[in-house]
Amino acid sequence: MREDCDDEFDEYAHEDILQALVRHLLTSDELDQLCDDADLPQLTHSDGQPVTITSARTYRDGGVLTLDRGVWLELSDGSVFGLTVQISRRPASEVTLRRH
């Protein structure tokens, strides 16, 4: 039973938590630092300045017309990405949420 679960996560706990985690990770530091930490090349503008994440919103907050969960990213170079969280298989047993 999920009695200690907030309404915020209702029946889509896995999707909502992963969506919140992706959004948090992508806004916790600058994109160039995240690339450095992951040992990936950095995206840069033609003037050498790093591309930054200008907006990271959940699909719902970003007005994306879908029932999927995900994060809508807008970058300083004008590109826009949707990172969708989809479950391919539900857990085999009931899962509860635990606050720390």
mmCIF file of N, CA, C and O in Angstrom:
data_model
loop_
_atom_site.group_PDB
_atom_site.id
_atom_site.type_symbol
_atom_site.label_atom_id
_atom_site.label_comp_id
_atom_site.label_asym_id
_atom_site.label_seq_id
_atom_site.Cartn_x
_atom_site.Cartn_y
_atom_site.Cartn_z
ATOM 1 N N MET A 1 0.828 -1.179 0.000
ATOM 2 C CA MET A 1 0.000 0.000 0.000
ATOM 3 C C MET A 1 0.873 1.243 0.000
ATOM 4 O O MET A 1 1.916 1.258 0.609
ATOM 5 N N ARG A 2 0.418 2.308 -0.643
ATOM 6 C CA ARG A 2 1.222 3.523 -0.759
ATOM 7 C C ARG A 2 0.636 4.629 0.103
ATOM 8 O O ARG A 2 0.477 5.744 -0.342
ATOM 9 N N GLU A 3 0.353 4.355 1.340
ATOM 10 C CA GLU A 3 -0.268 5.367 2.181
ATOM 11 C C GLU A 3 0.630 6.542 2.496
ATOM 12 O O GLU A 3 0.155 7.628 2.761
ATOM 13 N N ASP A 4 1.970 6.354 2.480
ATOM 14 C CA ASP A 4 2.871 7.471 2.777
ATOM 15 C C ASP A 4 3.237 8.261 1.528
ATOM 16 O O ASP A 4 4.095 9.111 1.538
ATOM 17 N N CYS A 5 2.561 8.008 0.432
ATOM 18 C CA CYS A 5 2.833 8.657 -0.853
ATOM 19 C C CYS A 5 2.074 9.972 -0.965
ATOM 20 O O CYS A 5 0.909 10.043 -0.640
ATOM 21 N N ASP A 6 2.745 11.012 -1.415
ATOM 22 C CA ASP A 6 2.086 12.294 -1.661
ATOM 23 C C ASP A 6 1.191 12.193 -2.876
ATOM 24 O O ASP A 6 1.427 11.405 -3.780
ATOM 25 N N ASP A 7 0.157 13.032 -2.925
ATOM 26 C CA ASP A 7 -0.705 13.094 -4.101
ATOM 27 C C ASP A 7 0.085 13.487 -5.342
ATOM 28 O O ASP A 7 -0.290 13.144 -6.448
ATOM 29 N N GLU A 8 1.191 14.206 -5.133
ATOM 30 C CA GLU A 8 2.025 14.665 -6.245
ATOM 31 C C GLU A 8 2.451 13.503 -7.148
ATOM 32 O O GLU A 8 2.592 13.653 -8.342
ATOM 33 N N PHE A 9 2.655 12.330 -6.572
ATOM 34 C CA PHE A 9 3.145 11.195 -7.333
ATOM 35 C C PHE A 9 2.064 10.169 -7.640
ATOM 36 O O PHE A 9 2.321 9.211 -8.348
ATOM 37 N N ASP A 10 0.875 10.328 -7.121
ATOM 38 C CA ASP A 10 -0.290 9.470 -7.312
ATOM 39 C C ASP A 10 0.050 8.126 -7.941
ATOM 40 O O ASP A 10 0.928 7.427 -7.506
ATOM 41 N N GLU A 11 -0.654 7.734 -8.996
ATOM 42 C CA GLU A 11 -0.448 6.401 -9.569
ATOM 43 C C GLU A 11 0.730 6.332 -10.542
ATOM 44 O O GLU A 11 1.064 5.264 -11.025
ATOM 45 N N TYR A 12 1.369 7.426 -10.828
ATOM 46 C CA TYR A 12 2.477 7.448 -11.784
ATOM 47 C C TYR A 12 3.807 7.705 -11.075
ATOM 48 O O TYR A 12 4.647 8.439 -11.568
ATOM 49 N N ALA A 13 4.007 7.111 -9.928
ATOM 50 C CA ALA A 13 5.179 7.399 -9.103
ATOM 51 C C ALA A 13 6.484 7.231 -9.864
ATOM 52 O O ALA A 13 7.341 8.103 -9.816
ATOM 53 N N HIS A 14 6.667 6.134 -10.559
ATOM 54 C CA HIS A 14 7.929 5.898 -11.267
ATOM 55 C C HIS A 14 8.193 6.994 -12.291
ATOM 56 O O HIS A 14 9.269 7.586 -12.332
ATOM 57 N N GLU A 15 7.201 7.262 -13.151
ATOM 58 C CA GLU A 15 7.372 8.270 -14.189
ATOM 59 C C GLU A 15 7.625 9.651 -13.599
ATOM 60 O O GLU A 15 8.505 10.377 -14.038
ATOM 61 N N ASP A 16 6.833 10.010 -12.584
ATOM 62 C CA ASP A 16 6.946 11.344 -11.990
ATOM 63 C C ASP A 16 8.276 11.547 -11.278
ATOM 64 O O ASP A 16 8.884 12.607 -11.359
ATOM 65 N N ILE A 17 8.736 10.526 -10.573
ATOM 66 C CA ILE A 17 10.009 10.650 -9.867
ATOM 67 C C ILE A 17 11.161 10.732 -10.862
ATOM 68 O O ILE A 17 12.061 11.569 -10.717
ATOM 69 N N LEU A 18 11.148 9.906 -11.892
ATOM 70 C CA LEU A 18 12.214 9.967 -12.901
ATOM 71 C C LEU A 18 12.180 11.296 -13.648
ATOM 72 O O LEU A 18 13.223 11.883 -13.934
ATOM 73 N N GLN A 19 10.990 11.792 -13.952
ATOM 74 C CA GLN A 19 10.854 13.096 -14.605
ATOM 75 C C GLN A 19 11.450 14.185 -13.729
ATOM 76 O O GLN A 19 12.231 15.031 -14.201
ATOM 77 N N ALA A 20 11.128 14.193 -12.442
ATOM 78 C CA ALA A 20 11.658 15.200 -11.515
ATOM 79 C C ALA A 20 13.171 15.063 -11.378
ATOM 80 O O ALA A 20 13.888 16.068 -11.313
ATOM 81 N N LEU A 21 13.667 13.831 -11.360
ATOM 82 C CA LEU A 21 15.103 13.601 -11.236
ATOM 83 C C LEU A 21 15.855 14.117 -12.461
ATOM 84 O O LEU A 21 16.873 14.800 -12.327
ATOM 85 N N VAL A 22 15.366 13.834 -13.656
ATOM 86 C CA VAL A 22 16.019 14.314 -14.884
ATOM 87 C C VAL A 22 16.030 15.835 -14.900
ATOM 88 O O VAL A 22 17.055 16.454 -15.185
ATOM 89 N N ARG A 23 14.904 16.445 -14.573
ATOM 90 C CA ARG A 23 14.840 17.908 -14.544
ATOM 91 C C ARG A 23 15.839 18.473 -13.538
ATOM 92 O O ARG A 23 16.567 19.424 -13.825
ATOM 93 N N HIS A 24 15.903 17.868 -12.360
ATOM 94 C CA HIS A 24 16.843 18.334 -11.340
ATOM 95 C C HIS A 24 18.293 18.181 -11.811
ATOM 96 O O HIS A 24 19.094 19.105 -11.663
ATOM 97 N N LEU A 25 18.618 17.027 -12.367
ATOM 98 C CA LEU A 25 19.991 16.796 -12.813
ATOM 99 C C LEU A 25 20.412 17.793 -13.888
ATOM 100 O O LEU A 25 21.540 18.277 -13.885
ATOM 101 N N LEU A 26 19.502 18.102 -14.791
ATOM 102 C CA LEU A 26 19.844 19.000 -15.894
ATOM 103 C C LEU A 26 19.846 20.471 -15.497
ATOM 104 O O LEU A 26 20.304 21.311 -16.258
ATOM 105 N N THR A 27 19.345 20.775 -14.318
ATOM 106 C CA THR A 27 19.364 22.170 -13.871
ATOM 107 C C THR A 27 20.240 22.346 -12.639
ATOM 108 O O THR A 27 20.316 23.439 -12.094
ATOM 109 N N SER A 28 20.918 21.290 -12.201
ATOM 110 C CA SER A 28 21.739 21.379 -11.001
ATOM 111 C C SER A 28 23.096 22.013 -11.259
ATOM 112 O O SER A 28 23.786 22.413 -10.336
ATOM 113 N N ASP A 29 23.486 22.098 -12.520
ATOM 114 C CA ASP A 29 24.777 22.672 -12.872
ATOM 115 C C ASP A 29 24.687 23.163 -14.315
ATOM 116 O O ASP A 29 23.728 22.885 -15.021
ATOM 117 N N GLU A 30 25.696 23.892 -14.751
ATOM 118 C CA GLU A 30 25.748 24.353 -16.135
ATOM 119 C C GLU A 30 25.954 23.155 -17.060
ATOM 120 O O GLU A 30 26.604 22.175 -16.698
ATOM 121 N N LEU A 31 25.418 23.254 -18.268
ATOM 122 C CA LEU A 31 25.510 22.162 -19.236
ATOM 123 C C LEU A 31 26.963 21.797 -19.534
ATOM 124 O O LEU A 31 27.305 20.613 -19.610
ATOM 125 N N ASP A 32 27.848 22.793 -19.648
ATOM 126 C CA ASP A 32 29.252 22.484 -19.940
ATOM 127 C C ASP A 32 29.895 21.712 -18.784
ATOM 128 O O ASP A 32 30.691 20.798 -19.008
ATOM 129 N N GLN A 33 29.504 22.023 -17.547
ATOM 130 C CA GLN A 33 30.040 21.293 -16.394
ATOM 131 C C GLN A 33 29.485 19.873 -16.353
ATOM 132 O O GLN A 33 30.209 18.928 -16.038
ATOM 133 N N LEU A 34 28.201 19.711 -16.679
ATOM 134 C CA LEU A 34 27.615 18.371 -16.734
ATOM 135 C C LEU A 34 28.323 17.520 -17.786
ATOM 136 O O LEU A 34 28.595 16.337 -17.554
ATOM 137 N N CYS A 35 28.649 18.125 -18.938
ATOM 138 C CA CYS A 35 29.399 17.407 -19.982
ATOM 139 C C CYS A 35 30.786 17.024 -19.485
ATOM 140 O O CYS A 35 31.244 15.895 -19.706
ATOM 141 N N ASP A 36 31.472 17.956 -18.815
ATOM 142 C CA ASP A 36 32.796 17.650 -18.250
ATOM 143 C C ASP A 36 32.711 16.488 -17.275
ATOM 144 O O ASP A 36 33.518 15.559 -17.325
ATOM 145 N N ASP A 37 31.719 16.531 -16.376
ATOM 146 C CA ASP A 37 31.558 15.475 -15.378
ATOM 147 C C ASP A 37 31.311 14.115 -16.018
ATOM 148 O O ASP A 37 31.723 13.087 -15.485
ATOM 149 N N ALA A 38 30.633 14.104 -17.159
ATOM 150 C CA ALA A 38 30.326 12.849 -17.857
ATOM 151 C C ALA A 38 31.389 12.493 -18.895
ATOM 152 O O ALA A 38 31.232 11.536 -19.641
ATOM 153 N N ASP A 39 32.476 13.285 -18.947
ATOM 154 C CA ASP A 39 33.553 13.081 -19.911
ATOM 155 C C ASP A 39 33.031 13.106 -21.359
ATOM 156 O O ASP A 39 33.382 12.276 -22.186
ATOM 157 N N LEU A 40 32.175 14.113 -21.621
ATOM 158 C CA LEU A 40 31.594 14.311 -22.955
ATOM 159 C C LEU A 40 32.065 15.651 -23.506
ATOM 160 O O LEU A 40 32.379 16.563 -22.744
ATOM 161 N N PRO A 41 32.074 15.790 -24.828
ATOM 162 C CA PRO A 41 32.433 17.098 -25.393
ATOM 163 C C PRO A 41 31.356 18.136 -25.061
ATOM 164 O O PRO A 41 30.203 17.793 -24.842
ATOM 165 N N GLN A 42 31.758 19.389 -25.026
ATOM 166 C CA GLN A 42 30.831 20.477 -24.720
ATOM 167 C C GLN A 42 30.248 21.046 -26.005
ATOM 168 O O GLN A 42 30.921 21.119 -27.033
ATOM 169 N N LEU A 43 29.000 21.472 -25.916
ATOM 170 C CA LEU A 43 28.372 22.201 -27.009
ATOM 171 C C LEU A 43 28.758 23.666 -26.862
ATOM 172 O O LEU A 43 28.663 24.232 -25.773
ATOM 173 N N THR A 44 29.204 24.283 -27.951
ATOM 174 C CA THR A 44 29.573 25.698 -27.891
ATOM 175 C C THR A 44 28.970 26.446 -29.074
ATOM 176 O O THR A 44 28.759 25.882 -30.147
ATOM 177 N N HIS A 45 28.704 27.712 -28.840
ATOM 178 C CA HIS A 45 28.262 28.610 -29.905
ATOM 179 C C HIS A 45 29.469 28.915 -30.804
ATOM 180 O O HIS A 45 30.623 28.634 -30.445
ATOM 181 N N SER A 46 29.229 29.529 -31.948
ATOM 182 C CA SER A 46 30.311 29.856 -32.887
ATOM 183 C C SER A 46 31.345 30.810 -32.287
ATOM 184 O O SER A 46 32.493 30.828 -32.714
ATOM 185 N N ASP A 47 30.940 31.575 -31.263
ATOM 186 C CA ASP A 47 31.890 32.496 -30.615
ATOM 187 C C ASP A 47 32.678 31.828 -29.486
ATOM 188 O O ASP A 47 33.433 32.472 -28.769
ATOM 189 N N GLY A 48 32.481 30.501 -29.297
ATOM 190 C CA GLY A 48 33.207 29.759 -28.281
ATOM 191 C C GLY A 48 32.536 29.698 -26.923
ATOM 192 O O GLY A 48 32.986 28.987 -26.035
ATOM 193 N N GLN A 49 31.441 30.464 -26.748
ATOM 194 C CA GLN A 49 30.715 30.426 -25.478
ATOM 195 C C GLN A 49 29.929 29.114 -25.361
ATOM 196 O O GLN A 49 29.403 28.609 -26.359
ATOM 197 N N PRO A 50 29.842 28.550 -24.163
ATOM 198 C CA PRO A 50 29.108 27.288 -24.010
ATOM 199 C C PRO A 50 27.610 27.468 -24.232
ATOM 200 O O PRO A 50 27.035 28.503 -23.896
ATOM 201 N N VAL A 51 26.998 26.451 -24.827
ATOM 202 C CA VAL A 51 25.540 26.403 -24.941
ATOM 203 C C VAL A 51 25.008 26.111 -23.543
ATOM 204 O O VAL A 51 25.570 25.289 -22.817
ATOM 205 N N THR A 52 23.954 26.785 -23.159
ATOM 206 C CA THR A 52 23.370 26.597 -21.832
ATOM 207 C C THR A 52 21.925 26.124 -21.947
ATOM 208 O O THR A 52 21.285 26.300 -22.993
ATOM 209 N N ILE A 53 21.441 25.537 -20.870
ATOM 210 C CA ILE A 53 20.027 25.181 -20.791
ATOM 211 C C ILE A 53 19.299 26.425 -20.305
ATOM 212 O O ILE A 53 19.556 26.913 -19.202
ATOM 213 N N THR A 54 18.426 26.968 -21.144
ATOM 214 C CA THR A 54 17.707 28.182 -20.764
ATOM 215 C C THR A 54 16.398 27.864 -20.055
ATOM 216 O O THR A 54 15.870 28.696 -19.323
ATOM 217 N N SER A 55 15.879 26.649 -20.269
ATOM 218 C CA SER A 55 14.638 26.255 -19.619
ATOM 219 C C SER A 55 14.564 24.740 -19.570
ATOM 220 O O SER A 55 14.866 24.069 -20.563
ATOM 221 N N ALA A 56 14.177 24.207 -18.426
ATOM 222 C CA ALA A 56 13.926 22.778 -18.262
ATOM 223 C C ALA A 56 12.642 22.650 -17.462
ATOM 224 O O ALA A 56 12.607 22.944 -16.275
ATOM 225 N N ARG A 57 11.576 22.260 -18.149
ATOM 226 C CA ARG A 57 10.265 22.159 -17.508
ATOM 227 C C ARG A 57 9.675 20.780 -17.749
ATOM 228 O O ARG A 57 10.004 20.133 -18.745
ATOM 229 N N THR A 58 8.804 20.358 -16.865
ATOM 230 C CA THR A 58 8.084 19.121 -17.131
ATOM 231 C C THR A 58 7.188 19.350 -18.343
ATOM 232 O O THR A 58 6.868 20.500 -18.682
ATOM 233 N N TYR A 59 6.809 18.284 -19.002
ATOM 234 C CA TYR A 59 5.911 18.425 -20.146
ATOM 235 C C TYR A 59 4.661 19.197 -19.745
ATOM 236 O O TYR A 59 4.205 20.070 -20.468
ATOM 237 N N ARG A 60 4.105 18.867 -18.590
ATOM 238 C CA ARG A 60 2.878 19.546 -18.141
ATOM 239 C C ARG A 60 3.123 21.039 -17.979
ATOM 240 O O ARG A 60 2.373 21.859 -18.469
ATOM 241 N N ASP A 61 4.218 21.415 -17.292
ATOM 242 C CA ASP A 61 4.523 22.830 -17.077
ATOM 243 C C ASP A 61 4.884 23.545 -18.375
ATOM 244 O O ASP A 61 4.678 24.749 -18.504
ATOM 245 N N GLY A 62 5.441 22.804 -19.335
ATOM 246 C CA GLY A 62 5.830 23.382 -20.613
ATOM 247 C C GLY A 62 4.695 23.454 -21.625
ATOM 248 O O GLY A 62 4.877 23.942 -22.737
ATOM 249 N N GLY A 63 3.515 22.946 -21.251
ATOM 250 C CA GLY A 63 2.366 22.988 -22.150
ATOM 251 C C GLY A 63 2.444 21.988 -23.289
ATOM 252 O O GLY A 63 1.786 22.156 -24.314
ATOM 253 N N VAL A 64 3.238 20.929 -23.121
ATOM 254 C CA VAL A 64 3.355 19.905 -24.154
ATOM 255 C C VAL A 64 2.090 19.052 -24.121
ATOM 256 O O VAL A 64 1.697 18.547 -23.067
ATOM 257 N N LEU A 65 1.448 18.906 -25.268
ATOM 258 C CA LEU A 65 0.185 18.183 -25.341
ATOM 259 C C LEU A 65 0.429 16.678 -25.464
ATOM 260 O O LEU A 65 0.454 16.113 -26.557
ATOM 261 N N THR A 66 0.630 16.054 -24.319
ATOM 262 C CA THR A 66 0.838 14.616 -24.265
ATOM 263 C C THR A 66 0.457 14.121 -22.876
ATOM 264 O O THR A 66 0.459 14.903 -21.920
ATOM 265 N N LEU A 67 0.140 12.853 -22.775
ATOM 266 C CA LEU A 67 -0.108 12.247 -21.466
ATOM 267 C C LEU A 67 1.163 11.650 -20.893
ATOM 268 O O LEU A 67 1.194 11.228 -19.741
ATOM 269 N N ASP A 68 2.237 11.606 -21.703
ATOM 270 C CA ASP A 68 3.523 11.087 -21.245
ATOM 271 C C ASP A 68 4.130 12.027 -20.216
ATOM 272 O O ASP A 68 3.834 13.213 -20.177
ATOM 273 N N ARG A 69 5.033 11.486 -19.429
ATOM 274 C CA ARG A 69 5.835 12.297 -18.523
ATOM 275 C C ARG A 69 7.150 12.586 -19.229
ATOM 276 O O ARG A 69 7.629 11.786 -20.025
ATOM 277 N N GLY A 70 7.745 13.725 -18.947
ATOM 278 C CA GLY A 70 9.016 14.045 -19.565
ATOM 279 C C GLY A 70 9.463 15.449 -19.237
ATOM 280 O O GLY A 70 8.787 16.188 -18.524
ATOM 281 N N VAL A 71 10.618 15.801 -19.777
ATOM 282 C CA VAL A 71 11.218 17.112 -19.540
ATOM 283 C C VAL A 71 11.417 17.803 -20.888
ATOM 284 O O VAL A 71 11.948 17.219 -21.831
ATOM 285 N N TRP A 72 10.982 19.047 -20.961
ATOM 286 C CA TRP A 72 11.082 19.892 -22.143
ATOM 287 C C TRP A 72 12.270 20.810 -21.943
ATOM 288 O O TRP A 72 12.293 21.611 -21.011
ATOM 289 N N LEU A 73 13.296 20.669 -22.775
ATOM 290 C CA LEU A 73 14.528 21.460 -22.642
ATOM 291 C C LEU A 73 14.653 22.466 -23.763
ATOM 292 O O LEU A 73 14.474 22.125 -24.935
ATOM 293 N N GLU A 74 14.981 23.692 -23.408
ATOM 294 C CA GLU A 74 15.283 24.721 -24.389
ATOM 295 C C GLU A 74 16.722 25.149 -24.146
ATOM 296 O O GLU A 74 17.118 25.425 -23.016
ATOM 297 N N LEU A 75 17.518 25.174 -25.217
ATOM 298 C CA LEU A 75 18.928 25.531 -25.114
ATOM 299 C C LEU A 75 19.172 26.908 -25.700
ATOM 300 O O LEU A 75 18.398 27.408 -26.524
ATOM 301 N N SER A 76 20.282 27.512 -25.287
ATOM 302 C CA SER A 76 20.601 28.872 -25.705
ATOM 303 C C SER A 76 20.884 28.984 -27.204
ATOM 304 O O SER A 76 20.871 30.087 -27.744
ATOM 305 N N ASP A 77 21.125 27.870 -27.893
ATOM 306 C CA ASP A 77 21.345 27.922 -29.340
ATOM 307 C C ASP A 77 20.034 27.851 -30.123
ATOM 308 O O ASP A 77 20.025 27.801 -31.342
ATOM 309 N N GLY A 78 18.902 27.839 -29.397
ATOM 310 C CA GLY A 78 17.590 27.813 -30.038
ATOM 311 C C GLY A 78 17.010 26.422 -30.190
ATOM 312 O O GLY A 78 15.845 26.277 -30.566
ATOM 313 N N SER A 79 17.773 25.391 -29.896
ATOM 314 C CA SER A 79 17.249 24.034 -30.029
ATOM 315 C C SER A 79 16.332 23.692 -28.853
ATOM 316 O O SER A 79 16.455 24.246 -27.761
ATOM 317 N N VAL A 80 15.402 22.799 -29.129
ATOM 318 C CA VAL A 80 14.427 22.372 -28.130
ATOM 319 C C VAL A 80 14.360 20.847 -28.176
ATOM 320 O O VAL A 80 14.305 20.253 -29.258
ATOM 321 N N PHE A 81 14.361 20.224 -26.994
ATOM 322 C CA PHE A 81 14.324 18.771 -26.900
ATOM 323 C C PHE A 81 13.260 18.340 -25.903
ATOM 324 O O PHE A 81 13.058 18.992 -24.886
ATOM 325 N N GLY A 82 12.636 17.237 -26.198
ATOM 326 C CA GLY A 82 11.736 16.591 -25.251
ATOM 327 C C GLY A 82 12.328 15.256 -24.851
ATOM 328 O O GLY A 82 12.642 14.440 -25.717
ATOM 329 N N LEU A 83 12.538 15.063 -23.568
ATOM 330 C CA LEU A 83 13.043 13.791 -23.053
ATOM 331 C C LEU A 83 11.874 13.085 -22.387
ATOM 332 O O LEU A 83 11.417 13.505 -21.322
ATOM 333 N N THR A 84 11.377 12.042 -23.010
ATOM 334 C CA THR A 84 10.184 11.351 -22.545
ATOM 335 C C THR A 84 10.537 10.196 -21.627
ATOM 336 O O THR A 84 11.456 9.443 -21.907
ATOM 337 N N VAL A 85 9.781 10.069 -20.539
ATOM 338 C CA VAL A 85 9.929 8.953 -19.608
ATOM 339 C C VAL A 85 8.752 8.018 -19.854
ATOM 340 O O VAL A 85 7.601 8.407 -19.673
ATOM 341 N N GLN A 86 9.047 6.812 -20.293
ATOM 342 C CA GLN A 86 8.001 5.824 -20.551
ATOM 343 C C GLN A 86 8.345 4.531 -19.844
ATOM 344 O O GLN A 86 9.501 4.109 -19.841
ATOM 345 N N ILE A 87 7.334 3.918 -19.275
ATOM 346 C CA ILE A 87 7.524 2.625 -18.625
ATOM 347 C C ILE A 87 7.238 1.526 -19.641
ATOM 348 O O ILE A 87 6.207 1.553 -20.318
ATOM 349 N N SER A 88 8.163 0.595 -19.759
ATOM 350 C CA SER A 88 7.966 -0.552 -20.636
ATOM 351 C C SER A 88 7.358 -1.727 -19.879
ATOM 352 O O SER A 88 6.734 -2.593 -20.472
ATOM 353 N N ARG A 89 7.585 -1.745 -18.575
ATOM 354 C CA ARG A 89 7.029 -2.809 -17.749
ATOM 355 C C ARG A 89 6.810 -2.249 -16.351
ATOM 356 O O ARG A 89 7.661 -1.577 -15.801
ATOM 357 N N ARG A 90 5.656 -2.508 -15.787
ATOM 358 C CA ARG A 90 5.344 -2.094 -14.420
ATOM 359 C C ARG A 90 6.054 -3.019 -13.434
ATOM 360 O O ARG A 90 6.381 -4.143 -13.758
ATOM 361 N N PRO A 91 6.285 -2.553 -12.186
ATOM 362 C CA PRO A 91 6.941 -3.410 -11.197
ATOM 363 C C PRO A 91 6.111 -4.664 -10.928
ATOM 364 O O PRO A 91 4.884 -4.635 -11.028
ATOM 365 N N ALA A 92 6.790 -5.743 -10.568
ATOM 366 C CA ALA A 92 6.124 -7.022 -10.319
ATOM 367 C C ALA A 92 5.352 -7.012 -8.999
ATOM 368 O O ALA A 92 4.400 -7.766 -8.830
ATOM 369 N N SER A 93 5.770 -6.169 -8.061
ATOM 370 C CA SER A 93 5.074 -6.089 -6.783
ATOM 371 C C SER A 93 4.824 -4.628 -6.440
ATOM 372 O O SER A 93 5.378 -3.728 -7.062
ATOM 373 N N GLU A 94 4.013 -4.409 -5.442
ATOM 374 C CA GLU A 94 3.666 -3.041 -5.058
ATOM 375 C C GLU A 94 4.891 -2.299 -4.531
ATOM 376 O O GLU A 94 5.746 -2.864 -3.856
ATOM 377 N N VAL A 95 4.967 -1.021 -4.857
ATOM 378 C CA VAL A 95 6.092 -0.177 -4.458
ATOM 379 C C VAL A 95 5.566 0.961 -3.591
ATOM 380 O O VAL A 95 4.502 1.503 -3.863
ATOM 381 N N THR A 96 6.315 1.315 -2.568
ATOM 382 C CA THR A 96 5.932 2.441 -1.735
ATOM 383 C C THR A 96 6.975 3.537 -1.858
ATOM 384 O O THR A 96 8.099 3.280 -2.281
ATOM 385 N N LEU A 97 6.608 4.726 -1.495
ATOM 386 C CA LEU A 97 7.531 5.847 -1.502
ATOM 387 C C LEU A 97 7.958 6.129 -0.073
ATOM 388 O O LEU A 97 7.144 6.119 0.837
ATOM 389 N N ARG A 98 9.223 6.396 0.104
ATOM 390 C CA ARG A 98 9.756 6.671 1.426
ATOM 391 C C ARG A 98 10.424 8.034 1.395
ATOM 392 O O ARG A 98 11.293 8.290 0.569
ATOM 393 N N ARG A 99 10.024 8.902 2.272
ATOM 394 C CA ARG A 99 10.668 10.220 2.402
ATOM 395 C C ARG A 99 11.868 10.075 3.304
ATOM 396 O O ARG A 99 11.870 9.286 4.231
ATOM 397 N N HIS A 100 12.921 10.824 3.031
ATOM 398 C CA HIS A 100 14.092 10.763 3.908
ATOM 399 C C HIS A 100 14.142 11.958 4.805
ATOM 400 O O HIS A 100 13.373 12.804 4.867
#
